[in-house]
Amino acid sequence: MPSLLFPSSFNQRTFTRSLLGLSLLGLTQISFAEQQAVPQIAADYVNDGILPPIIQWHGASEALMKSADHPWVTEFELSGGKVSPDYEATMAWLNKLVEHSPMLNKVSLGTSPQGREIWMVIATKEGVATPIELKQHRKPTVLIQAGIHSGEIDGKDAGMMLLRDMVTGDKGTLLEHANLLFVPIFSVDGHERQSDTNRVNQRGPVDMGWRTTSTNLNLNRDYAKADTPEMQHMLRAINIWQPDLYIDVHVTDGIDYQYDVTYGYNVKQGLSPASFDWLEKRWRPAVDQALTQAGHVPGSLVFALDKTDISKGMSYWNPSPRFSNGYGDARHLPTVLIENHSLKPYKQRVLGTYVMMEQTLKTLADETVSLRAAIHKDKYAYPDRVTLAWESETQAFTWDFKGIDYRLETSPISGAEVVRWTGKPRLYEALPLEGKTKPAISVSRPAAYYIPAQWQEVIDRLEIHGIRMTRLETPTQVRAEQYQLTNPEFDDKDYEGRQRVKTDISKQFVTETLPAGTVKIDTKQPLGDLAILLLEPQSPDSLLQWGLFNPIFTRTEYIEDYAVEPMAAQMLANDAGLKAEFEAKLEQDEAFKADPKARLRWFYERSPYFDSEYQVYPVLRAL
């Protein structure tokens, strides 16, 4: 039936959001009677009919929500926990809050490809506005970012509420002994590509942003290579503001389970074991207790080994530096990846995130000394060997997993077996865990790396990461190791805007005189381990594997067959050892023997005319 107030073509949800937004900005006041007349947000999300059964939830954290007549009510609260404001409305509300309170300031981290500012709110008791001031007060600082995947925007609305309650309510004591840096929307362009059908596996908000940036890159695959301007802005902010703790708020996909707030960090075997211990023993117990008391069900990150058979167990994730928490492990910045459960309603997820943020500030204040001691220990450990890649192994511990029961049915659509979640809680006892915690590739720690000045893109990336470097002022002779790369295998498909490559390697000692301007990177520095992971070719997130050195795999000088033939004859006549090697090659390798081009190339590669830099890694390792 058409609305009695509006024609049938009228977009009621858009009108409701617009009117709510005007009210939040103070441009209009909505009376109780008017609120009753305004079309209300639907009780269900558009995708509810195709999602597993919803588990009804009520918890103590619902008391955090303000009523419609509160002067600082958010659009999320005004909609009953269904709606998240767009970029313009978010920043307008935050601007008013910043102007209202001397404890808040905001700075732009930079602009996005579409020209939007990426804002960060600085919340301190003293009203700090600069990194220098922040450091002078010597309090611990947590950086919390929302919307790295902008459809997963729970952290934004939670953070808005928490900021409000700290500067206008009864939560001001949270800033007595800790500081908060809050980025409400990281992927600002993706945030504005909004639709109610963007994330089919997720229950709200009503309109959700897009997973990737406006150039279709995934920011949580970009930490190591740092291709996007958004990530470059964030890394510079981390270097400038130097937080003690970093929290990255997401919403997961995948299987159904009872947990509403899951989260994790890197493993004990990684490069920051002391930080792992702090998170595991000091931070997690306090956060779990706070969430449980507020009516939530906290849990570890959930990644099923087989989504159709939960009994097979879970994956114990050890991410590489392309991900936020893998990057934090490499640079010794304790980093937490929050993954709220996508099948839980938006209100439940946001309120759980609020509780986690609040408790984090409390724990940060209580455990400042222990946290900073852990970070210092990791930064200056300088292990003699550094693991570049890991193999999977069964973990010594198991997981009593709070899951949801399911059955398997043969789909009449696909013909395959599909999972049907029942909505009924089920405990899966002692599930096995598989995780990449066994070293697969490790290298000795070099004293330094030397990078030729012409590899400017590589040098620029290392500077963006904050890695310390110097330049040789005069020509300098060094003895160092150099990698020779062979059998390059390029990925068939583009991945995150790059053509990735893997190679076999061998190495040899060389003595070279390096020209002035060559960049030297000492590995005995706080970010030395990160430098190793970025510069060792066998590291999965090395700048080589990400394609920043791909030109070295291109041959640019050639020799004609008519020149190779007489040259090869001279080489055979003048070098008995080469002649014996060639004859053995013919005898042992039938494919080589039958390939005229390969035979001529064999001589060219051994001649003084061949490119001595072809497939030679230009970065030297000084021992």
XYZ file of C-alpha atoms in Angstrom:
623
model
C 0.000 0.000 0.000
C 1.370 3.477 -0.816
C 2.316 5.693 2.113
C -0.404 8.092 3.255
C 2.231 10.787 3.710
C 4.330 10.367 0.553
C 3.805 9.232 -3.036
C 4.713 5.642 -3.805
C 7.846 6.705 -5.681
C 9.291 8.499 -2.630
C 12.434 6.934 -1.111
C 11.370 6.753 2.517
C 14.683 5.494 3.892
C 16.584 8.337 2.206
C 14.111 10.883 3.544
C 14.393 9.463 7.059
C 18.187 9.598 6.988
C 18.166 13.132 5.593
C 15.797 14.375 8.263
C 17.721 12.593 11.006
C 20.918 14.127 9.684
C 19.456 17.629 9.715
C 18.405 17.117 13.307
C 21.879 15.881 14.297
C 23.465 18.972 12.749
C 21.135 21.219 14.670
C 19.442 22.481 11.504
C 16.010 21.298 12.508
C 14.245 19.876 15.537
C 12.018 16.820 15.287
C 9.161 16.739 17.735
C 7.800 13.503 19.148
C 4.741 13.766 16.916
C 6.915 14.411 13.873
C 9.064 11.407 14.733
C 5.963 9.244 14.715
C 5.005 10.593 11.284
C 8.446 10.119 9.734
C 8.792 6.741 7.976
C 10.805 4.499 10.305
C 13.816 2.404 9.405
C 12.692 -1.113 8.553
C 12.938 -3.720 11.286
C 14.918 -6.015 8.993
C 17.810 -5.595 6.575
C 17.180 -6.243 2.893
C 19.334 -9.389 2.956
C 17.840 -10.942 6.117
C 15.739 -13.344 4.086
C 18.781 -15.097 2.623
C 20.985 -15.114 5.735
C 21.100 -17.775 8.486
C 18.631 -17.394 11.375
C 19.292 -14.357 13.516
C 20.069 -14.915 17.194
C 18.212 -12.362 19.289
C 20.476 -10.366 21.554
C 20.149 -7.980 24.483
C 23.051 -6.946 26.648
C 24.073 -4.492 29.318
C 25.958 -2.457 26.711
C 22.610 -1.289 25.284
C 22.560 1.195 28.161
C 25.378 3.054 26.361
C 22.942 4.295 23.705
C 21.481 7.760 24.169
C 17.825 8.636 23.643
C 16.552 10.730 20.752
C 16.322 13.865 22.889
C 19.985 13.768 23.952
C 21.847 16.811 22.572
C 24.711 14.655 21.282
C 22.778 11.642 20.028
C 24.375 10.021 16.973
C 22.581 8.946 13.841
C 23.365 5.346 14.784
C 21.520 5.757 18.107
C 18.696 7.794 16.637
C 17.977 4.979 14.180
C 17.900 2.331 16.899
C 21.290 0.966 15.882
C 20.524 0.496 12.203
C 22.077 3.435 10.368
C 25.605 4.786 9.991
C 26.024 8.371 8.725
C 27.752 9.169 5.459
C 31.108 10.956 5.265
C 29.657 14.469 5.245
C 27.302 13.880 8.172
C 30.001 12.027 10.144
C 32.499 14.849 9.842
C 29.892 17.539 10.504
C 28.940 15.817 13.779
C 32.583 15.315 14.764
C 33.441 18.914 13.859
C 30.766 20.156 16.245
C 32.073 17.862 18.977
C 35.671 19.012 18.432
C 34.589 22.659 18.541
C 32.640 21.965 21.738
C 35.459 20.356 23.724
C 38.982 21.600 24.495
C 40.033 17.941 24.895
C 39.604 17.267 21.170
C 41.491 18.306 18.082
C 41.513 16.892 14.586
C 44.115 16.742 11.843
C 44.033 15.637 8.237
C 46.314 12.726 7.429
C 46.018 13.598 3.727
C 43.591 13.359 0.853
C 42.198 10.365 -1.008
C 42.346 9.887 -4.795
C 38.866 11.441 -5.022
C 39.921 14.413 -2.926
C 38.414 13.603 0.480
C 40.337 14.347 3.651
C 41.238 11.427 5.911
C 40.673 12.909 9.362
C 42.098 11.819 12.690
C 40.633 13.016 16.003
C 43.103 13.547 18.871
C 41.513 12.981 22.285
C 43.630 13.997 25.286
C 42.977 15.503 28.686
C 45.338 18.367 27.842
C 43.909 19.208 24.425
C 47.053 18.160 22.574
C 47.214 19.214 18.923
C 50.702 18.100 17.782
C 52.888 14.986 18.000
C 55.499 16.901 19.981
C 52.948 17.834 22.637
C 51.665 14.271 22.749
C 55.159 12.943 23.403
C 55.844 15.544 26.100
C 52.947 14.327 28.260
C 54.415 10.781 28.218
C 51.058 9.038 28.374
C 50.416 5.856 26.370
C 48.523 6.325 23.127
C 46.247 3.988 21.206
C 45.497 4.556 17.527
C 42.126 3.101 16.533
C 41.103 3.110 12.888
C 37.711 2.287 11.430
C 36.740 1.654 7.852
C 39.914 0.292 6.305
C 37.200 -1.780 4.593
C 34.494 0.823 4.637
C 31.554 -1.532 4.504
C 32.887 -2.777 7.848
C 32.297 0.495 9.662
C 31.420 -0.605 13.225
C 34.391 1.224 14.720
C 33.267 4.601 13.397
C 29.943 4.680 15.235
C 31.454 3.136 18.361
C 34.216 5.711 18.376
C 31.814 8.613 17.895
C 29.834 7.494 20.918
C 32.950 6.997 23.033
C 34.367 10.415 22.127
C 31.025 11.972 23.012
C 30.892 10.219 26.359
C 34.449 11.195 27.226
C 33.982 14.908 26.589
C 30.298 15.456 27.466
C 29.490 12.509 29.745
C 30.942 10.441 32.543
C 33.872 8.793 30.693
C 36.327 11.682 30.942
C 38.552 9.788 33.363
C 39.562 7.508 30.482
C 41.816 10.315 29.272
C 43.455 10.893 32.634
C 46.246 8.418 31.924
C 45.909 7.522 28.224
C 45.393 9.173 24.840
C 43.204 8.195 21.898
C 43.939 8.812 18.224
C 40.794 7.967 16.272
C 40.443 7.655 12.491
C 36.682 7.332 11.906
C 36.958 6.511 8.192
C 40.214 5.276 6.684
C 39.026 4.318 3.189
C 37.001 7.492 2.680
C 36.252 6.968 -1.018
C 35.106 3.394 -0.481
C 32.908 4.665 2.367
C 30.928 6.833 -0.049
C 30.256 4.033 -2.513
C 27.275 3.154 -0.368
C 24.383 0.793 -0.948
C 22.074 -1.426 1.074
C 23.218 -4.367 -1.074
C 26.998 -3.941 -0.861
C 27.760 -6.693 1.665
C 25.321 -9.537 1.267
C 26.840 -11.545 4.160
C 26.503 -8.733 6.704
C 23.607 -7.516 8.868
C 23.842 -3.780 8.624
C 24.166 -0.914 8.714
C 21.362 -0.100 6.307
C 23.730 1.444 3.763
C 27.226 -0.019 3.656
C 30.381 1.235 1.992
C 32.653 -0.663 -0.393
C 35.463 -3.042 0.553
C 38.173 -1.463 -1.598
C 39.352 2.029 -2.497
C 38.225 4.091 -5.481
C 41.072 2.465 -7.447
C 39.854 -1.000 -6.376
C 42.796 -1.721 -4.060
C 42.435 -3.435 -0.696
C 44.090 -1.321 1.989
C 44.540 -4.347 4.249
C 46.804 -5.894 1.639
C 48.822 -2.715 1.172
C 50.846 -2.268 4.363
C 54.102 -3.720 3.013
C 54.023 -2.375 -0.551
C 52.283 0.909 0.404
C 51.005 1.661 -3.101
C 47.917 3.675 -2.192
C 47.996 7.308 -1.072
C 45.663 6.331 1.778
C 48.157 3.815 3.155
C 51.069 6.182 2.674
C 49.185 8.778 4.734
C 48.524 6.233 7.483
C 52.130 5.011 7.667
C 53.374 8.588 7.919
C 50.877 9.197 10.726
C 52.147 6.131 12.613
C 55.716 7.374 12.234
C 54.851 10.907 13.335
C 52.448 10.181 16.211
C 54.187 6.997 17.458
C 51.242 5.176 19.082
C 51.920 2.439 21.628
C 49.003 0.293 20.471
C 47.234 0.026 17.102
C 43.695 -1.326 16.639
C 42.190 -2.066 13.221
C 38.401 -2.634 13.254
C 36.846 -5.022 10.712
C 33.757 -7.210 10.214
C 34.371 -10.800 9.165
C 32.599 -13.108 6.715
C 32.456 -16.888 6.750
C 30.787 -19.341 9.096
C 28.154 -18.834 11.795
C 29.073 -18.996 15.476
C 28.141 -17.555 18.860
C 30.949 -14.994 19.209
C 30.043 -11.430 18.270
C 33.459 -9.802 18.802
C 36.503 -11.779 17.673
C 40.013 -10.418 17.548
C 43.619 -11.439 17.307
C 47.241 -10.447 16.856
C 50.371 -12.150 15.658
C 51.809 -15.289 17.130
C 54.439 -15.939 19.788
C 56.844 -17.233 17.142
C 56.854 -13.896 15.310
C 59.153 -10.904 15.498
C 57.454 -9.304 18.515
C 57.147 -12.081 21.130
C 57.215 -9.701 24.110
C 54.341 -7.682 22.618
C 52.457 -10.920 22.006
C 52.851 -11.826 25.689
C 51.583 -8.402 26.748
C 48.497 -8.667 24.532
C 47.855 -12.249 25.604
C 48.416 -11.856 29.343
C 47.673 -8.205 30.161
C 45.251 -6.902 27.559
C 43.097 -9.842 26.432
C 41.885 -11.003 29.879
C 40.688 -7.490 30.760
C 38.955 -7.014 27.408
C 37.289 -10.440 27.523
C 35.999 -9.756 31.020
C 34.601 -6.345 30.056
C 32.874 -7.722 26.957
C 31.395 -10.654 28.855
C 30.057 -8.408 31.611
C 28.462 -6.181 28.958
C 26.597 -9.126 27.438
C 28.899 -9.931 24.526
C 30.668 -13.145 23.560
C 34.357 -12.476 22.808
C 36.547 -14.944 20.982
C 39.714 -15.429 18.982
C 39.841 -14.833 15.251
C 37.762 -17.479 13.467
C 38.953 -19.049 10.215
C 37.588 -22.541 9.546
C 39.820 -25.058 7.777
C 36.721 -26.416 6.029
C 33.498 -24.392 6.119
C 31.457 -27.542 5.468
C 33.040 -29.562 8.286
C 33.783 -27.619 11.476
C 35.166 -30.745 13.158
C 38.291 -30.461 11.004
C 39.325 -27.492 13.091
C 40.402 -23.885 12.821
C 43.278 -21.926 11.376
C 45.669 -20.188 13.752
C 46.471 -17.157 11.629
C 50.016 -15.836 11.284
C 49.658 -13.012 8.737
C 52.464 -11.462 6.742
C 53.251 -7.718 6.706
C 50.730 -6.965 3.961
C 48.080 -7.130 6.722
C 47.750 -4.678 9.610
C 48.595 -7.093 12.419
C 51.368 -8.780 10.425
C 52.825 -5.359 9.734
C 52.568 -4.430 13.407
C 54.505 -7.578 14.304
C 57.279 -6.633 11.851
C 57.612 -3.062 13.103
C 57.141 -3.963 16.783
C 53.919 -2.012 17.184
C 51.396 -4.153 19.125
C 48.503 -4.407 16.683
C 45.047 -5.899 17.176
C 42.764 -6.952 14.338
C 39.112 -6.846 15.432
C 36.738 -8.984 13.359
C 33.158 -8.514 14.496
C 30.803 -11.243 13.339
C 28.963 -10.160 10.191
C 25.818 -12.183 11.004
C 25.256 -10.313 14.270
C 23.070 -7.161 14.025
C 24.839 -3.855 13.572
C 23.802 -2.535 16.981
C 25.302 -5.521 18.773
C 28.578 -5.228 16.869
C 28.958 -1.481 17.426
C 28.273 -1.730 21.150
C 30.778 -4.552 21.508
C 33.372 -2.401 19.756
C 32.612 0.468 22.153
C 33.233 -1.787 25.156
C 36.518 -2.975 23.671
C 37.678 0.582 22.992
C 36.776 1.730 26.496
C 38.498 -1.176 28.199
C 41.573 -0.713 26.011
C 42.022 2.820 27.344
C 41.669 1.525 30.915
C 44.184 -1.271 30.385
C 46.573 1.050 28.586
C 46.563 3.347 31.614
C 47.080 0.471 34.062
C 49.765 -1.322 32.065
C 51.812 1.508 30.572
C 55.126 0.378 32.011
C 54.724 -3.267 31.022
C 53.594 -2.372 27.493
C 56.471 -0.030 26.818
C 58.929 -2.527 28.268
C 57.614 -5.182 25.868
C 57.868 -2.881 22.865
C 61.405 -1.865 23.799
C 62.459 -5.493 24.191
C 61.133 -6.391 20.730
C 62.567 -3.318 19.007
C 66.096 -3.933 20.213
C 66.264 -7.736 20.168
C 68.064 -7.925 16.794
C 67.790 -11.731 16.346
C 70.701 -13.319 14.485
C 68.270 -15.127 12.177
C 64.996 -13.780 10.830
C 62.192 -15.994 9.535
C 60.860 -14.851 6.167
C 58.215 -17.517 5.515
C 56.374 -20.093 7.582
C 55.009 -23.613 7.162
C 51.772 -24.872 8.665
C 51.805 -27.291 11.586
C 49.323 -28.650 14.124
C 49.324 -26.539 17.270
C 49.877 -28.007 20.710
C 46.675 -26.437 22.031
C 43.045 -26.931 20.985
C 39.903 -24.770 21.020
C 36.561 -25.365 22.698
C 34.657 -23.544 19.981
C 31.295 -21.873 20.642
C 29.707 -22.596 17.308
C 26.270 -22.886 15.754
C 24.834 -26.221 14.712
C 24.295 -26.924 11.021
C 23.253 -29.560 8.573
C 24.388 -30.329 5.035
C 21.899 -30.392 2.184
C 22.266 -31.051 -1.507
C 21.435 -27.824 -3.289
C 18.917 -28.110 -6.150
C 20.558 -24.969 -7.582
C 24.243 -25.938 -7.642
C 24.000 -29.670 -7.087
C 26.646 -29.394 -4.360
C 26.387 -29.897 -0.633
C 25.692 -26.608 1.159
C 25.662 -25.666 4.821
C 22.342 -24.749 6.485
C 22.893 -23.053 9.840
C 20.163 -23.796 12.363
C 20.654 -20.861 14.746
C 21.093 -23.286 17.672
C 24.260 -22.961 19.811
C 26.636 -25.898 19.804
C 29.947 -26.404 21.587
C 32.654 -28.082 19.506
C 35.107 -29.396 22.077
C 38.874 -29.556 21.578
C 38.953 -28.522 17.932
C 42.419 -28.893 16.389
C 44.278 -25.805 15.234
C 46.544 -25.550 12.192
C 48.826 -22.576 11.860
C 51.930 -21.337 10.056
C 54.280 -21.323 13.021
C 57.082 -23.554 11.708
C 59.932 -21.605 10.048
C 60.174 -22.419 6.346
C 62.708 -19.852 5.123
C 65.071 -17.909 7.348
C 68.169 -15.797 6.745
C 71.078 -14.543 8.773
C 70.800 -10.941 9.822
C 72.952 -8.713 7.601
C 74.700 -5.749 9.163
C 73.319 -3.481 6.451
C 71.802 -3.266 2.982
C 73.101 -1.077 0.157
C 70.606 0.137 -2.455
C 71.740 1.906 -5.642
C 70.375 5.441 -5.880
C 68.510 4.749 -9.149
C 66.018 2.469 -7.388
C 64.162 5.534 -6.195
C 60.699 3.967 -5.900
C 62.080 1.325 -3.534
C 63.937 3.941 -1.498
C 60.819 6.111 -1.311
C 58.753 3.186 0.026
C 61.312 2.436 2.712
C 61.275 6.096 3.743
C 57.464 6.047 3.942
C 57.726 3.112 6.344
C 60.015 5.234 8.517
C 63.101 3.040 8.057
C 66.254 4.980 8.863
C 68.825 5.295 6.093
C 71.943 7.209 5.174
C 73.624 7.970 1.861
C 77.272 7.405 1.060
C 78.962 10.774 0.674
C 81.983 9.417 -1.206
C 82.669 6.301 -3.304
C 83.070 3.401 -0.867
C 84.442 -0.091 -1.395
C 82.471 -2.857 0.319
C 82.587 -6.639 0.419
C 79.065 -8.004 0.530
C 76.706 -10.771 -0.592
C 74.717 -10.395 -3.788
C 71.787 -12.517 -4.963
C 71.562 -13.940 -8.464
C 67.932 -14.579 -9.409
C 66.912 -17.418 -11.715
C 63.726 -19.057 -12.998
C 61.384 -16.114 -12.299
C 57.728 -17.114 -12.097
C 55.284 -14.283 -12.623
C 51.706 -14.625 -11.422
C 49.236 -15.231 -14.240
C 46.845 -12.639 -12.831
C 47.272 -9.171 -11.448
C 47.007 -9.031 -7.661
C 46.333 -5.757 -5.884
C 47.569 -3.743 -8.847
C 50.852 -5.629 -9.071
C 52.337 -8.504 -11.061
C 53.955 -10.533 -8.334
C 57.020 -12.661 -8.972
C 58.926 -15.460 -7.237
C 62.423 -16.641 -8.155
C 65.110 -19.098 -7.208
C 68.159 -17.477 -5.690
C 71.844 -18.113 -5.255
C 74.365 -15.765 -3.728
C 78.004 -14.927 -3.980
C 80.455 -12.571 -2.348
C 81.373 -9.489 -4.338
C 83.725 -6.603 -3.730
C 82.410 -3.404 -5.249
C 83.078 0.288 -5.079
C 79.689 1.893 -4.479
C 79.150 5.403 -5.818
C 78.250 8.394 -3.678
C 74.501 8.562 -3.190
C 74.092 4.835 -2.556
C 71.609 4.272 0.263
C 72.755 2.331 3.324
C 70.251 0.751 5.712
C 71.605 -0.486 9.026
C 69.532 -3.400 10.354
C 70.297 -2.578 13.989
C 67.509 -0.041 14.274
C 63.927 -0.281 15.613
C 62.576 -1.031 12.126
C 65.484 -3.227 11.091
C 63.373 -6.396 11.058
C 60.827 -4.695 8.801
C 63.639 -3.690 6.446
C 64.754 -7.326 6.264
C 61.250 -8.552 5.383
C 60.956 -5.899 2.673
C 64.401 -6.400 1.119
C 65.041 -10.156 1.267
C 63.839 -11.611 -2.093
C 62.426 -14.794 -0.544
C 60.162 -12.908 1.845
C 56.534 -13.212 0.625
C 55.998 -9.484 1.133
C 59.364 -8.332 -0.125
C 59.360 -5.396 -2.491
C 60.853 -7.745 -5.073
C 57.946 -10.188 -4.882
C 55.539 -7.241 -5.080
C 57.096 -6.305 -8.424
C 59.072 -3.191 -7.557
C 62.223 -4.734 -9.053
C 60.604 -6.307 -12.130
C 62.762 -4.369 -14.650
C 65.769 -6.537 -13.722
C 64.022 -9.480 -15.406
C 63.961 -7.704 -18.796
C 66.741 -8.264 -21.309
C 67.409 -5.074 -23.236
C 70.570 -5.895 -25.241
C 70.856 -8.735 -27.741
C 73.346 -10.311 -30.169
C 72.573 -11.504 -33.689
C 73.099 -15.106 -34.688
C 75.667 -14.117 -37.302
C 77.831 -12.663 -34.527
C 77.328 -15.497 -32.029
C 78.544 -18.223 -34.421
C 82.107 -16.942 -34.956
C 82.316 -15.756 -31.340
C 81.360 -19.227 -30.089
C 83.972 -20.848 -32.354
C 86.644 -18.566 -30.908
C 85.529 -19.315 -27.346
C 85.738 -23.070 -27.921
C 89.148 -22.806 -29.540
C 90.561 -20.658 -26.739
C 89.056 -22.391 -23.682
C 89.375 -26.165 -23.304
C 87.334 -26.139 -20.106
C 84.458 -24.335 -21.817
C 84.623 -26.824 -24.689
C 84.349 -29.752 -22.290
C 81.432 -28.116 -20.499
C 79.612 -27.538 -23.801
C 80.125 -31.111 -24.979
C 78.854 -32.465 -21.654
C 75.790 -30.258 -21.919
C 75.042 -31.644 -25.393
C 75.416 -35.205 -24.142
C 73.286 -34.803 -21.019
C 70.511 -32.443 -22.194
C 68.591 -33.628 -25.272
C 66.281 -30.591 -25.240
C 69.290 -28.282 -25.226
C 70.952 -30.256 -27.990
C 67.840 -29.948 -30.189
C 67.367 -26.206 -29.607
C 69.637 -24.008 -31.789
C 68.572 -20.833 -30.016
C 69.370 -22.270 -26.591
C 72.815 -23.370 -27.790
C 73.658 -19.918 -29.107
C 72.284 -18.268 -25.956
C 74.525 -20.532 -23.859
C 77.595 -18.971 -25.458
C 76.207 -15.431 -25.340
C 75.590 -15.731 -21.602
C 79.235 -16.734 -21.089
C 80.630 -13.966 -23.244
C 81.827 -10.527 -22.112
C 78.975 -8.998 -24.143
C 76.224 -10.373 -21.950
C 74.449 -7.969 -19.548
C 76.189 -8.495 -16.200
C 73.229 -6.990 -14.346
C 70.567 -9.242 -15.893
C 68.577 -10.943 -13.105
C 71.063 -9.746 -10.505
C 69.385 -8.343 -7.407
C 70.760 -4.814 -7.054
C 70.569 -4.735 -3.245
C 73.763 -5.843 -1.490
C 73.907 -7.526 1.926
C 76.832 -6.465 4.097
C 77.697 -8.994 6.807
